[in-house]
Amino acid sequence: MKRKSIIVLLIAIPLIIGAIVILNFNHETEQELQERVRLAMEKVKENPAVLNQIDNQLKSKGYKIAEGASLEFNRDDDLAVLIKISQKENDENYYETEKEIKNIVNKILKNSNLADLNLSVRVEATEF
């Protein structure tokens, strides 16, 4: 019985220590992530001309922009420029439109002072 208790303790103690270390690491990572998102939001706020340029360029190409370009964070896409267009997602031209918009926005971002943020582009269709 004593032997089993020692074996259980020898297994349980490293598991508990490992769990604490992992939780601590995740907490630090979460803080770093929050800081990175905050800094990116500040940089975009300081440079509104880039988002305005995106809106103007897309409107000049004839795209129906439902809302102005904005910066968004989610765990899947990380930091992304969100473009909402007035078009149905099941429209036969939607995926071609999405691809064209992403190309336009990526060119603007590449030549802007936001290039170092490595922003992705997300296009979202909204019903008219």
PDB file of C-alpha atoms in Angstrom:
ATOM      1  CA  MET A   1       0.000   0.000   0.000  1.00  0.00           C
ATOM      2  CA  LYS A   2       2.812   2.358   0.912  1.00  0.00           C
ATOM      3  CA  ARG A   3       4.543   1.557  -2.355  1.00  0.00           C
ATOM      4  CA  LYS A   4       1.418   2.449  -4.379  1.00  0.00           C
ATOM      5  CA  SER A   5       1.121   5.777  -2.543  1.00  0.00           C
ATOM      6  CA  ILE A   6       4.718   6.645  -3.381  1.00  0.00           C
ATOM      7  CA  ILE A   7       4.207   5.758  -7.047  1.00  0.00           C
ATOM      8  CA  VAL A   8       1.022   7.851  -7.201  1.00  0.00           C
ATOM      9  CA  LEU A   9       2.820  10.804  -5.601  1.00  0.00           C
ATOM     10  CA  LEU A  10       5.777  10.448  -7.973  1.00  0.00           C
ATOM     11  CA  ILE A  11       3.375  10.688 -10.904  1.00  0.00           C
ATOM     12  CA  ALA A  12       1.006  13.314  -9.467  1.00  0.00           C
ATOM     13  CA  ILE A  13       3.613  15.867  -8.361  1.00  0.00           C
ATOM     14  CA  PRO A  14       5.231  16.325 -11.817  1.00  0.00           C
ATOM     15  CA  LEU A  15       1.770  16.498 -13.392  1.00  0.00           C
ATOM     16  CA  ILE A  16       0.688  19.244 -11.002  1.00  0.00           C
ATOM     17  CA  ILE A  17       3.921  21.176 -11.514  1.00  0.00           C
ATOM     18  CA  GLY A  18       3.576  20.787 -15.286  1.00  0.00           C
ATOM     19  CA  ALA A  19       0.000  22.072 -15.203  1.00  0.00           C
ATOM     20  CA  ILE A  20       1.048  25.127 -13.190  1.00  0.00           C
ATOM     21  CA  VAL A  21       3.898  25.891 -15.596  1.00  0.00           C
ATOM     22  CA  ILE A  22       1.605  25.548 -18.630  1.00  0.00           C
ATOM     23  CA  LEU A  23      -1.060  27.785 -17.073  1.00  0.00           C
ATOM     24  CA  ASN A  24       1.582  30.397 -16.266  1.00  0.00           C
ATOM     25  CA  PHE A  25       2.938  30.251 -19.825  1.00  0.00           C
ATOM     26  CA  ASN A  26      -0.560  30.670 -21.299  1.00  0.00           C
ATOM     27  CA  HIS A  27      -1.204  33.646 -19.030  1.00  0.00           C
ATOM     28  CA  GLU A  28       1.976  35.365 -20.194  1.00  0.00           C
ATOM     29  CA  THR A  29       1.118  34.612 -23.803  1.00  0.00           C
ATOM     30  CA  GLU A  30      -2.359  36.084 -23.319  1.00  0.00           C
ATOM     31  CA  GLN A  31      -0.856  39.285 -21.905  1.00  0.00           C
ATOM     32  CA  GLU A  32       1.583  39.537 -24.819  1.00  0.00           C
ATOM     33  CA  LEU A  33      -1.272  39.006 -27.262  1.00  0.00           C
ATOM     34  CA  GLN A  34      -3.377  41.713 -25.628  1.00  0.00           C
ATOM     35  CA  GLU A  35      -0.444  44.113 -25.783  1.00  0.00           C
ATOM     36  CA  ARG A  36       0.195  43.363 -29.467  1.00  0.00           C
ATOM     37  CA  VAL A  37      -3.474  43.921 -30.330  1.00  0.00           C
ATOM     38  CA  ARG A  38      -3.556  47.148 -28.316  1.00  0.00           C
ATOM     39  CA  LEU A  39      -0.448  48.482 -30.088  1.00  0.00           C
ATOM     40  CA  ALA A  40      -1.874  47.576 -33.503  1.00  0.00           C
ATOM     41  CA  MET A  41      -5.164  49.311 -32.697  1.00  0.00           C
ATOM     42  CA  GLU A  42      -3.269  52.430 -31.617  1.00  0.00           C
ATOM     43  CA  LYS A  43      -1.180  52.414 -34.786  1.00  0.00           C
ATOM     44  CA  VAL A  44      -4.281  52.137 -36.972  1.00  0.00           C
ATOM     45  CA  LYS A  45      -5.979  54.885 -34.975  1.00  0.00           C
ATOM     46  CA  GLU A  46      -2.942  57.135 -35.538  1.00  0.00           C
ATOM     47  CA  ASN A  47      -3.065  56.429 -39.294  1.00  0.00           C
ATOM     48  CA  PRO A  48      -6.734  56.700 -40.316  1.00  0.00           C
ATOM     49  CA  ALA A  49      -5.727  57.723 -43.837  1.00  0.00           C
ATOM     50  CA  VAL A  50      -4.911  54.101 -44.680  1.00  0.00           C
ATOM     51  CA  LEU A  51      -8.425  52.851 -43.919  1.00  0.00           C
ATOM     52  CA  ASN A  52      -9.891  55.893 -45.685  1.00  0.00           C
ATOM     53  CA  GLN A  53      -7.738  55.111 -48.723  1.00  0.00           C
ATOM     54  CA  ILE A  54      -9.054  51.529 -48.705  1.00  0.00           C
ATOM     55  CA  ASP A  55     -12.668  52.745 -48.568  1.00  0.00           C
ATOM     56  CA  ASN A  56     -12.127  55.323 -51.312  1.00  0.00           C
ATOM     57  CA  GLN A  57     -10.296  52.888 -53.585  1.00  0.00           C
ATOM     58  CA  LEU A  58     -12.995  50.231 -53.244  1.00  0.00           C
ATOM     59  CA  LYS A  59     -15.801  52.747 -53.812  1.00  0.00           C
ATOM     60  CA  SER A  60     -14.024  54.133 -56.889  1.00  0.00           C
ATOM     61  CA  LYS A  61     -13.888  50.583 -58.290  1.00  0.00           C
ATOM     62  CA  GLY A  62     -17.663  50.329 -57.847  1.00  0.00           C
ATOM     63  CA  TYR A  63     -17.861  48.077 -54.805  1.00  0.00           C
ATOM     64  CA  LYS A  64     -20.804  48.687 -52.490  1.00  0.00           C
ATOM     65  CA  ILE A  65     -19.186  49.047 -49.094  1.00  0.00           C
ATOM     66  CA  ALA A  66     -21.699  48.537 -46.282  1.00  0.00           C
ATOM     67  CA  GLU A  67     -19.391  49.873 -43.549  1.00  0.00           C
ATOM     68  CA  GLY A  68     -15.994  51.521 -43.598  1.00  0.00           C
ATOM     69  CA  ALA A  69     -12.900  49.366 -43.303  1.00  0.00           C
ATOM     70  CA  SER A  70     -12.058  48.486 -39.715  1.00  0.00           C
ATOM     71  CA  LEU A  71      -9.487  46.510 -37.772  1.00  0.00           C
ATOM     72  CA  GLU A  72     -10.620  43.338 -36.073  1.00  0.00           C
ATOM     73  CA  PHE A  73      -9.011  40.634 -33.991  1.00  0.00           C
ATOM     74  CA  ASN A  74     -10.123  37.051 -33.638  1.00  0.00           C
ATOM     75  CA  ARG A  75      -8.247  33.879 -32.836  1.00  0.00           C
ATOM     76  CA  ASP A  76      -8.711  32.424 -36.326  1.00  0.00           C
ATOM     77  CA  ASP A  77      -7.525  35.326 -38.476  1.00  0.00           C
ATOM     78  CA  ASP A  78      -5.428  37.151 -35.883  1.00  0.00           C
ATOM     79  CA  LEU A  79      -5.425  40.849 -36.839  1.00  0.00           C
ATOM     80  CA  ALA A  80      -7.452  41.562 -39.947  1.00  0.00           C
ATOM     81  CA  VAL A  81      -8.868  44.460 -41.889  1.00  0.00           C
ATOM     82  CA  LEU A  82     -12.604  43.825 -42.076  1.00  0.00           C
ATOM     83  CA  ILE A  83     -14.476  44.927 -45.192  1.00  0.00           C
ATOM     84  CA  LYS A  84     -18.266  44.579 -45.193  1.00  0.00           C
ATOM     85  CA  ILE A  85     -19.832  44.646 -48.623  1.00  0.00           C
ATOM     86  CA  SER A  86     -23.481  44.857 -49.629  1.00  0.00           C
ATOM     87  CA  GLN A  87     -23.713  41.612 -51.511  1.00  0.00           C
ATOM     88  CA  LYS A  88     -25.253  38.245 -50.830  1.00  0.00           C
ATOM     89  CA  GLU A  89     -22.723  35.535 -50.038  1.00  0.00           C
ATOM     90  CA  ASN A  90     -24.548  33.082 -52.289  1.00  0.00           C
ATOM     91  CA  ASP A  91     -24.297  35.497 -55.238  1.00  0.00           C
ATOM     92  CA  GLU A  92     -22.426  33.802 -58.091  1.00  0.00           C
ATOM     93  CA  ASN A  93     -19.880  36.649 -58.248  1.00  0.00           C
ATOM     94  CA  TYR A  94     -19.240  36.830 -54.502  1.00  0.00           C
ATOM     95  CA  TYR A  95     -16.022  34.809 -54.397  1.00  0.00           C
ATOM     96  CA  GLU A  96     -14.558  36.674 -57.366  1.00  0.00           C
ATOM     97  CA  THR A  97     -15.492  39.978 -55.699  1.00  0.00           C
ATOM     98  CA  GLU A  98     -13.943  38.824 -52.421  1.00  0.00           C
ATOM     99  CA  LYS A  99     -10.702  37.903 -54.193  1.00  0.00           C
ATOM    100  CA  GLU A 100     -10.522  41.260 -56.016  1.00  0.00           C
ATOM    101  CA  ILE A 101     -11.183  43.212 -52.814  1.00  0.00           C
ATOM    102  CA  LYS A 102      -8.486  41.286 -50.949  1.00  0.00           C
ATOM    103  CA  ASN A 103      -5.984  42.037 -53.724  1.00  0.00           C
ATOM    104  CA  ILE A 104      -6.788  45.771 -53.674  1.00  0.00           C
ATOM    105  CA  VAL A 105      -6.598  46.012 -49.879  1.00  0.00           C
ATOM    106  CA  ASN A 106      -3.376  43.976 -49.682  1.00  0.00           C
ATOM    107  CA  LYS A 107      -1.687  46.306 -52.206  1.00  0.00           C
ATOM    108  CA  ILE A 108      -2.694  49.359 -50.168  1.00  0.00           C
ATOM    109  CA  LEU A 109      -1.540  47.762 -46.902  1.00  0.00           C
ATOM    110  CA  LYS A 110       1.760  46.657 -48.435  1.00  0.00           C
ATOM    111  CA  ASN A 111       2.567  50.244 -49.428  1.00  0.00           C
ATOM    112  CA  SER A 112       1.381  51.805 -46.169  1.00  0.00           C
ATOM    113  CA  ASN A 113       2.994  52.371 -42.797  1.00  0.00           C
ATOM    114  CA  LEU A 114       0.819  49.520 -41.452  1.00  0.00           C
ATOM    115  CA  ALA A 115       2.716  46.893 -43.484  1.00  0.00           C
ATOM    116  CA  ASP A 116       4.693  45.749 -40.431  1.00  0.00           C
ATOM    117  CA  LEU A 117       1.474  44.637 -38.682  1.00  0.00           C
ATOM    118  CA  ASN A 118       1.023  41.713 -41.121  1.00  0.00           C
ATOM    119  CA  LEU A 119      -2.707  42.298 -41.351  1.00  0.00           C
ATOM    120  CA  SER A 120      -4.876  39.819 -43.171  1.00  0.00           C
ATOM    121  CA  VAL A 121      -8.017  40.874 -45.036  1.00  0.00           C
ATOM    122  CA  ARG A 122     -11.474  39.540 -44.272  1.00  0.00           C
ATOM    123  CA  VAL A 123     -14.430  40.303 -46.522  1.00  0.00           C
ATOM    124  CA  GLU A 124     -17.894  39.824 -45.085  1.00  0.00           C
ATOM    125  CA  ALA A 125     -21.120  39.955 -47.089  1.00  0.00           C
ATOM    126  CA  THR A 126     -24.116  41.705 -45.590  1.00  0.00           C
ATOM    127  CA  GLU A 127     -27.637  41.556 -46.910  1.00  0.00           C
ATOM    128  CA  PHE A 128     -28.768  44.751 -48.553  1.00  0.00           C
TER     129      PHE A 128
END
